[in-house]
């Protein structure tokens, strides 16, 4: 099952390898680097670079989803405890330019953690939407540029996901994003949110994709085994 996650969005800094997710800049593969400390101080910044320059800086808990040719990528922050407002930006890798004062920009990113990431190029397109806890799906008018992407998934938290919820329940959902249909499908993770055995602050769902053989949603998480959901997309 593990190799099926190669097509899933990458949650930074987890799952990163030197050239995964694969992005191509001027016909060369870019490198990802996790910088834990500078001058003995923890920073936890991810850097996207080629052999000569830095093209992007990222805080933790940011998603990157590359196109199959590596020339474009979607990027968004994992938002928690918000009103459900989400934003996805789409970039062309070749539109990125060098970050000049890397150390200063890293410090800005640390000081403004909520900004999520720093990219010098302008996004090719962006889309914003509000998730509604009572809906199984929402309709979103995706710009045409997004329609190069097939279905992809990500995990977020939707306040008020359950009516009359137990106060110990959490609000995690997996979203199926389908730009070509202009729809986003919402799958509350009942098995996780309503569990009395899991430690929600220690164990959490990170990413998902679809099992090409069974058609079911499969997922990964921190300090938990890979899992496959049933036809409901909400439980095993």
mmCIF file of C-alpha atoms in Angstrom:
data_model
loop_
_atom_site.group_PDB
_atom_site.id
_atom_site.type_symbol
_atom_site.label_atom_id
_atom_site.label_comp_id
_atom_site.label_asym_id
_atom_site.label_seq_id
_atom_site.Cartn_x
_atom_site.Cartn_y
_atom_site.Cartn_z
ATOM 1 C CA UNK A 1 0.000 0.000 0.000
ATOM 2 C CA UNK A 2 2.820 2.431 0.816
ATOM 3 C CA UNK A 3 3.815 3.111 -2.803
ATOM 4 C CA UNK A 4 0.270 4.317 -3.551
ATOM 5 C CA UNK A 5 0.951 7.368 -1.392
ATOM 6 C CA UNK A 6 3.515 8.641 -3.908
ATOM 7 C CA UNK A 7 0.635 10.430 -5.640
ATOM 8 C CA UNK A 8 -0.723 11.948 -2.413
ATOM 9 C CA UNK A 9 -0.029 15.531 -1.320
ATOM 10 C CA UNK A 10 3.056 15.936 0.862
ATOM 11 C CA UNK A 11 2.669 17.428 4.318
ATOM 12 C CA UNK A 12 5.865 19.327 5.126
ATOM 13 C CA UNK A 13 8.253 18.299 6.593
ATOM 14 C CA UNK A 14 6.925 14.724 6.868
ATOM 15 C CA UNK A 15 7.460 12.286 3.990
ATOM 16 C CA UNK A 16 9.944 14.584 2.252
ATOM 17 C CA UNK A 17 12.884 13.136 0.403
ATOM 18 C CA UNK A 18 15.624 15.045 -1.376
ATOM 19 C CA UNK A 19 13.621 15.234 -4.603
ATOM 20 C CA UNK A 20 10.115 14.314 -3.428
ATOM 21 C CA UNK A 21 7.686 15.772 -4.129
ATOM 22 C CA UNK A 22 9.267 16.065 -7.582
ATOM 23 C CA UNK A 23 9.371 19.603 -8.997
ATOM 24 C CA UNK A 24 11.185 20.573 -12.204
ATOM 25 C CA UNK A 25 12.808 24.012 -12.563
ATOM 26 C CA UNK A 26 14.438 24.944 -15.876
ATOM 27 C CA UNK A 27 14.650 21.216 -16.747
ATOM 28 C CA UNK A 28 16.357 20.346 -13.447
ATOM 29 C CA UNK A 29 14.882 18.546 -10.435
ATOM 30 C CA UNK A 30 14.681 20.712 -7.329
ATOM 31 C CA UNK A 31 15.841 19.642 -3.875
ATOM 32 C CA UNK A 32 14.005 19.791 -0.561
ATOM 33 C CA UNK A 33 15.956 20.418 2.628
ATOM 34 C CA UNK A 34 14.738 20.458 6.220
ATOM 35 C CA UNK A 35 16.606 22.977 8.373
ATOM 36 C CA UNK A 36 16.116 22.153 12.022
ATOM 37 C CA UNK A 37 18.367 24.780 13.611
ATOM 38 C CA UNK A 38 20.340 27.916 12.805
ATOM 39 C CA UNK A 39 22.995 29.109 15.263
ATOM 40 C CA UNK A 40 21.744 26.491 17.721
ATOM 41 C CA UNK A 41 18.182 27.834 17.633
ATOM 42 C CA UNK A 42 15.305 25.621 16.474
ATOM 43 C CA UNK A 43 13.544 26.952 13.365
ATOM 44 C CA UNK A 44 11.995 23.908 11.629
ATOM 45 C CA UNK A 45 11.975 25.456 8.147
ATOM 46 C CA UNK A 46 11.798 23.547 4.844
ATOM 47 C CA UNK A 47 13.789 24.947 1.930
ATOM 48 C CA UNK A 48 13.176 24.372 -1.801
ATOM 49 C CA UNK A 49 16.297 24.971 -3.861
ATOM 50 C CA UNK A 50 18.437 24.095 -6.847
ATOM 51 C CA UNK A 51 22.225 23.893 -6.786
ATOM 52 C CA UNK A 52 22.617 27.675 -6.698
ATOM 53 C CA UNK A 53 19.624 29.392 -5.123
ATOM 54 C CA UNK A 54 16.662 29.087 -2.792
ATOM 55 C CA UNK A 55 13.236 29.323 -4.429
ATOM 56 C CA UNK A 56 10.904 28.731 -1.494
ATOM 57 C CA UNK A 57 10.724 28.607 2.310
ATOM 58 C CA UNK A 58 8.020 26.761 4.239
ATOM 59 C CA UNK A 59 6.890 26.360 7.823
ATOM 60 C CA UNK A 60 5.712 22.956 9.003
ATOM 61 C CA UNK A 61 2.170 21.729 8.372
ATOM 62 C CA UNK A 62 1.987 23.039 4.803
ATOM 63 C CA UNK A 63 0.770 20.784 1.984
ATOM 64 C CA UNK A 64 2.404 20.593 -1.463
ATOM 65 C CA UNK A 65 0.803 18.664 -4.328
ATOM 66 C CA UNK A 66 2.837 18.476 -7.548
ATOM 67 C CA UNK A 67 1.512 17.990 -11.068
ATOM 68 C CA UNK A 68 2.503 14.739 -12.761
ATOM 69 C CA UNK A 69 5.119 16.540 -14.895
ATOM 70 C CA UNK A 70 6.537 18.419 -11.891
ATOM 71 C CA UNK A 71 6.070 21.824 -13.539
ATOM 72 C CA UNK A 72 3.225 23.048 -11.324
ATOM 73 C CA UNK A 73 2.141 22.593 -7.729
ATOM 74 C CA UNK A 74 -0.771 23.362 -5.442
ATOM 75 C CA UNK A 75 0.013 24.593 -1.951
ATOM 76 C CA UNK A 76 -2.101 25.237 1.144
ATOM 77 C CA UNK A 77 -1.844 25.379 4.906
ATOM 78 C CA UNK A 78 -3.499 22.883 7.195
ATOM 79 C CA UNK A 79 -5.950 25.076 9.034
ATOM 80 C CA UNK A 80 -7.267 24.140 12.448
ATOM 81 C CA UNK A 81 -9.841 25.794 14.700
ATOM 82 C CA UNK A 82 -10.927 28.239 12.016
ATOM 83 C CA UNK A 83 -14.313 29.111 10.597
ATOM 84 C CA UNK A 84 -13.743 26.575 7.845
ATOM 85 C CA UNK A 85 -12.243 29.026 5.334
ATOM 86 C CA UNK A 86 -9.650 27.361 3.103
ATOM 87 C CA UNK A 87 -7.376 28.635 0.327
ATOM 88 C CA UNK A 88 -5.352 26.720 -2.267
ATOM 89 C CA UNK A 89 -2.783 28.434 -4.481
ATOM 90 C CA UNK A 90 -1.365 27.082 -7.738
ATOM 91 C CA UNK A 91 2.174 27.962 -8.850
ATOM 92 C CA UNK A 92 4.228 27.380 -11.957
ATOM 93 C CA UNK A 93 7.674 26.214 -10.829
ATOM 94 C CA UNK A 94 9.398 28.178 -13.601
ATOM 95 C CA UNK A 95 7.806 31.411 -12.334
ATOM 96 C CA UNK A 96 9.703 31.146 -9.042
ATOM 97 C CA UNK A 97 12.721 33.367 -8.500
ATOM 98 C CA UNK A 98 15.571 33.462 -6.029
ATOM 99 C CA UNK A 99 15.097 34.491 -2.398
ATOM 100 C CA UNK A 100 17.922 36.948 -1.819
ATOM 101 C CA UNK A 101 18.312 37.339 1.957
ATOM 102 C CA UNK A 102 17.495 33.790 3.009
ATOM 103 C CA UNK A 103 18.303 34.134 6.699
ATOM 104 C CA UNK A 104 16.229 37.301 7.111
ATOM 105 C CA UNK A 105 13.270 35.776 5.269
ATOM 106 C CA UNK A 106 13.472 32.659 7.440
ATOM 107 C CA UNK A 107 13.222 34.836 10.525
ATOM 108 C CA UNK A 108 10.184 36.632 9.095
ATOM 109 C CA UNK A 109 8.531 33.285 8.455
ATOM 110 C CA UNK A 110 9.244 32.149 12.014
ATOM 111 C CA UNK A 111 7.904 35.410 13.459
ATOM 112 C CA UNK A 112 4.750 35.165 11.340
ATOM 113 C CA UNK A 113 4.135 31.424 11.583
ATOM 114 C CA UNK A 114 0.603 31.697 10.268
ATOM 115 C CA UNK A 115 1.828 32.902 6.878
ATOM 116 C CA UNK A 116 2.897 29.321 6.149
ATOM 117 C CA UNK A 117 5.326 29.822 3.295
ATOM 118 C CA UNK A 118 7.305 32.300 1.206
ATOM 119 C CA UNK A 119 7.423 32.066 -2.591
ATOM 120 C CA UNK A 120 8.685 34.974 -4.680
ATOM 121 C CA UNK A 121 6.644 34.269 -7.813
ATOM 122 C CA UNK A 122 2.978 35.147 -8.095
ATOM 123 C CA UNK A 123 0.477 32.280 -8.040
ATOM 124 C CA UNK A 124 -0.858 31.202 -11.398
ATOM 125 C CA UNK A 125 -4.301 30.867 -9.814
ATOM 126 C CA UNK A 126 -5.943 30.546 -6.415
ATOM 127 C CA UNK A 127 -9.251 29.398 -5.018
ATOM 128 C CA UNK A 128 -10.912 30.021 -1.650
ATOM 129 C CA UNK A 129 -13.901 28.256 -0.159
ATOM 130 C CA UNK A 130 -15.707 27.708 3.126
ATOM 131 C CA UNK A 131 -16.379 24.190 4.358
ATOM 132 C CA UNK A 132 -19.864 23.606 5.724
ATOM 133 C CA UNK A 133 -20.123 20.853 8.359
ATOM 134 C CA UNK A 134 -23.659 19.883 7.379
ATOM 135 C CA UNK A 135 -22.752 19.249 3.708
ATOM 136 C CA UNK A 136 -21.472 16.041 2.083
ATOM 137 C CA UNK A 137 -19.954 18.144 -0.690
ATOM 138 C CA UNK A 138 -19.666 21.765 -1.740
ATOM 139 C CA UNK A 139 -19.504 23.296 -5.190
ATOM 140 C CA UNK A 140 -16.443 25.426 -5.902
ATOM 141 C CA UNK A 141 -15.712 27.332 -9.110
ATOM 142 C CA UNK A 142 -12.137 26.237 -9.766
ATOM 143 C CA UNK A 143 -10.101 28.367 -12.204
ATOM 144 C CA UNK A 144 -9.271 26.471 -15.395
ATOM 145 C CA UNK A 145 -5.604 26.215 -14.400
ATOM 146 C CA UNK A 146 -6.522 23.831 -11.579
ATOM 147 C CA UNK A 147 -8.156 21.383 -13.961
ATOM 148 C CA UNK A 148 -4.820 19.844 -14.922
ATOM 149 C CA UNK A 149 -5.146 18.025 -11.576
ATOM 150 C CA UNK A 150 -7.220 14.913 -11.048
ATOM 151 C CA UNK A 151 -8.788 14.153 -7.676
ATOM 152 C CA UNK A 152 -6.539 14.785 -4.695
ATOM 153 C CA UNK A 153 -7.122 14.627 -0.963
ATOM 154 C CA UNK A 154 -6.193 16.519 2.126
ATOM 155 C CA UNK A 155 -6.982 16.574 5.797
ATOM 156 C CA UNK A 156 -8.357 19.502 7.737
ATOM 157 C CA UNK A 157 -10.496 20.337 10.757
ATOM 158 C CA UNK A 158 -14.032 21.682 10.382
ATOM 159 C CA UNK A 159 -15.495 23.336 13.499
ATOM 160 C CA UNK A 160 -18.942 22.030 14.387
ATOM 161 C CA UNK A 161 -18.541 18.930 12.243
ATOM 162 C CA UNK A 162 -21.042 16.984 14.372
ATOM 163 C CA UNK A 163 -24.354 18.068 15.832
ATOM 164 C CA UNK A 164 -24.792 17.324 19.547
ATOM 165 C CA UNK A 165 -21.182 16.143 19.657
ATOM 166 C CA UNK A 166 -19.538 14.585 22.662
ATOM 167 C CA UNK A 167 -17.133 17.237 24.023
ATOM 168 C CA UNK A 168 -14.254 14.767 23.624
ATOM 169 C CA UNK A 169 -14.836 14.348 19.882
ATOM 170 C CA UNK A 170 -12.602 16.075 17.351
ATOM 171 C CA UNK A 171 -13.508 17.555 13.952
ATOM 172 C CA UNK A 172 -11.092 16.019 11.439
ATOM 173 C CA UNK A 173 -12.277 15.440 7.870
ATOM 174 C CA UNK A 174 -10.643 14.174 4.694
ATOM 175 C CA UNK A 175 -11.502 16.261 1.638
ATOM 176 C CA UNK A 176 -11.689 14.865 -1.888
ATOM 177 C CA UNK A 177 -10.845 17.807 -4.154
ATOM 178 C CA UNK A 178 -12.046 17.333 -7.750
ATOM 179 C CA UNK A 179 -11.318 20.493 -9.781
ATOM 180 C CA UNK A 180 -12.710 19.041 -13.027
ATOM 181 C CA UNK A 181 -16.105 18.601 -11.342
ATOM 182 C CA UNK A 182 -15.906 21.909 -9.439
ATOM 183 C CA UNK A 183 -16.640 19.947 -6.275
ATOM 184 C CA UNK A 184 -15.075 19.126 -2.932
ATOM 185 C CA UNK A 185 -16.415 16.077 -1.097
ATOM 186 C CA UNK A 186 -16.276 16.032 2.704
ATOM 187 C CA UNK A 187 -15.609 12.805 4.609
ATOM 188 C CA UNK A 188 -15.745 13.220 8.424
ATOM 189 C CA UNK A 189 -13.387 10.696 10.012
ATOM 190 C CA UNK A 190 -15.784 9.130 12.506
ATOM 191 C CA UNK A 191 -13.374 6.307 13.392
ATOM 192 C CA UNK A 192 -10.827 8.884 14.514
ATOM 193 C CA UNK A 193 -12.957 11.733 15.865
ATOM 194 C CA UNK A 194 -15.152 9.536 18.041
ATOM 195 C CA UNK A 195 -12.455 7.136 19.240
ATOM 196 C CA UNK A 196 -11.876 6.787 22.965
ATOM 197 C CA UNK A 197 -8.596 4.916 22.484
ATOM 198 C CA UNK A 198 -6.608 7.320 20.293
ATOM 199 C CA UNK A 199 -4.595 10.184 21.746
ATOM 200 C CA UNK A 200 -5.709 13.012 19.444
ATOM 201 C CA UNK A 201 -2.900 15.345 20.441
ATOM 202 C CA UNK A 202 -0.287 12.662 19.789
ATOM 203 C CA UNK A 203 -1.827 10.765 16.862
ATOM 204 C CA UNK A 204 -3.297 12.527 13.856
ATOM 205 C CA UNK A 205 -4.193 11.917 10.208
ATOM 206 C CA UNK A 206 -1.811 13.533 7.742
ATOM 207 C CA UNK A 207 -2.755 12.615 4.176
ATOM 208 C CA UNK A 208 -4.824 10.375 1.942
ATOM 209 C CA UNK A 209 -5.209 9.106 -1.598
ATOM 210 C CA UNK A 210 -7.335 6.534 -3.382
ATOM 211 C CA UNK A 211 -6.423 2.861 -3.651
ATOM 212 C CA UNK A 212 -6.273 2.283 -7.410
ATOM 213 C CA UNK A 213 -7.200 -1.382 -6.946
ATOM 214 C CA UNK A 214 -10.192 -1.071 -4.603
ATOM 215 C CA UNK A 215 -11.283 2.514 -5.277
ATOM 216 C CA UNK A 216 -11.376 3.158 -1.525
ATOM 217 C CA UNK A 217 -9.691 6.002 0.335
ATOM 218 C CA UNK A 218 -6.450 5.085 2.078
ATOM 219 C CA UNK A 219 -4.669 7.255 4.602
ATOM 220 C CA UNK A 220 -1.556 7.821 6.663
ATOM 221 C CA UNK A 221 -0.986 9.488 9.987
ATOM 222 C CA UNK A 222 1.516 10.351 12.668
ATOM 223 C CA UNK A 223 2.054 7.480 15.127
ATOM 224 C CA UNK A 224 -0.614 5.314 13.496
ATOM 225 C CA UNK A 225 -0.700 2.567 10.889
ATOM 226 C CA UNK A 226 -1.755 3.138 7.283
ATOM 227 C CA UNK A 227 -5.489 2.578 6.934
ATOM 228 C CA UNK A 228 -8.179 1.911 4.321
ATOM 229 C CA UNK A 229 -11.697 3.263 4.736
ATOM 230 C CA UNK A 230 -14.926 1.546 3.733
ATOM 231 C CA UNK A 231 -17.307 2.808 1.027
ATOM 232 C CA UNK A 232 -18.588 5.565 3.323
ATOM 233 C CA UNK A 233 -15.134 7.156 3.514
ATOM 234 C CA UNK A 234 -15.787 7.747 7.223
ATOM 235 C CA UNK A 235 -14.822 4.524 8.958
ATOM 236 C CA UNK A 236 -13.090 1.191 8.463
#
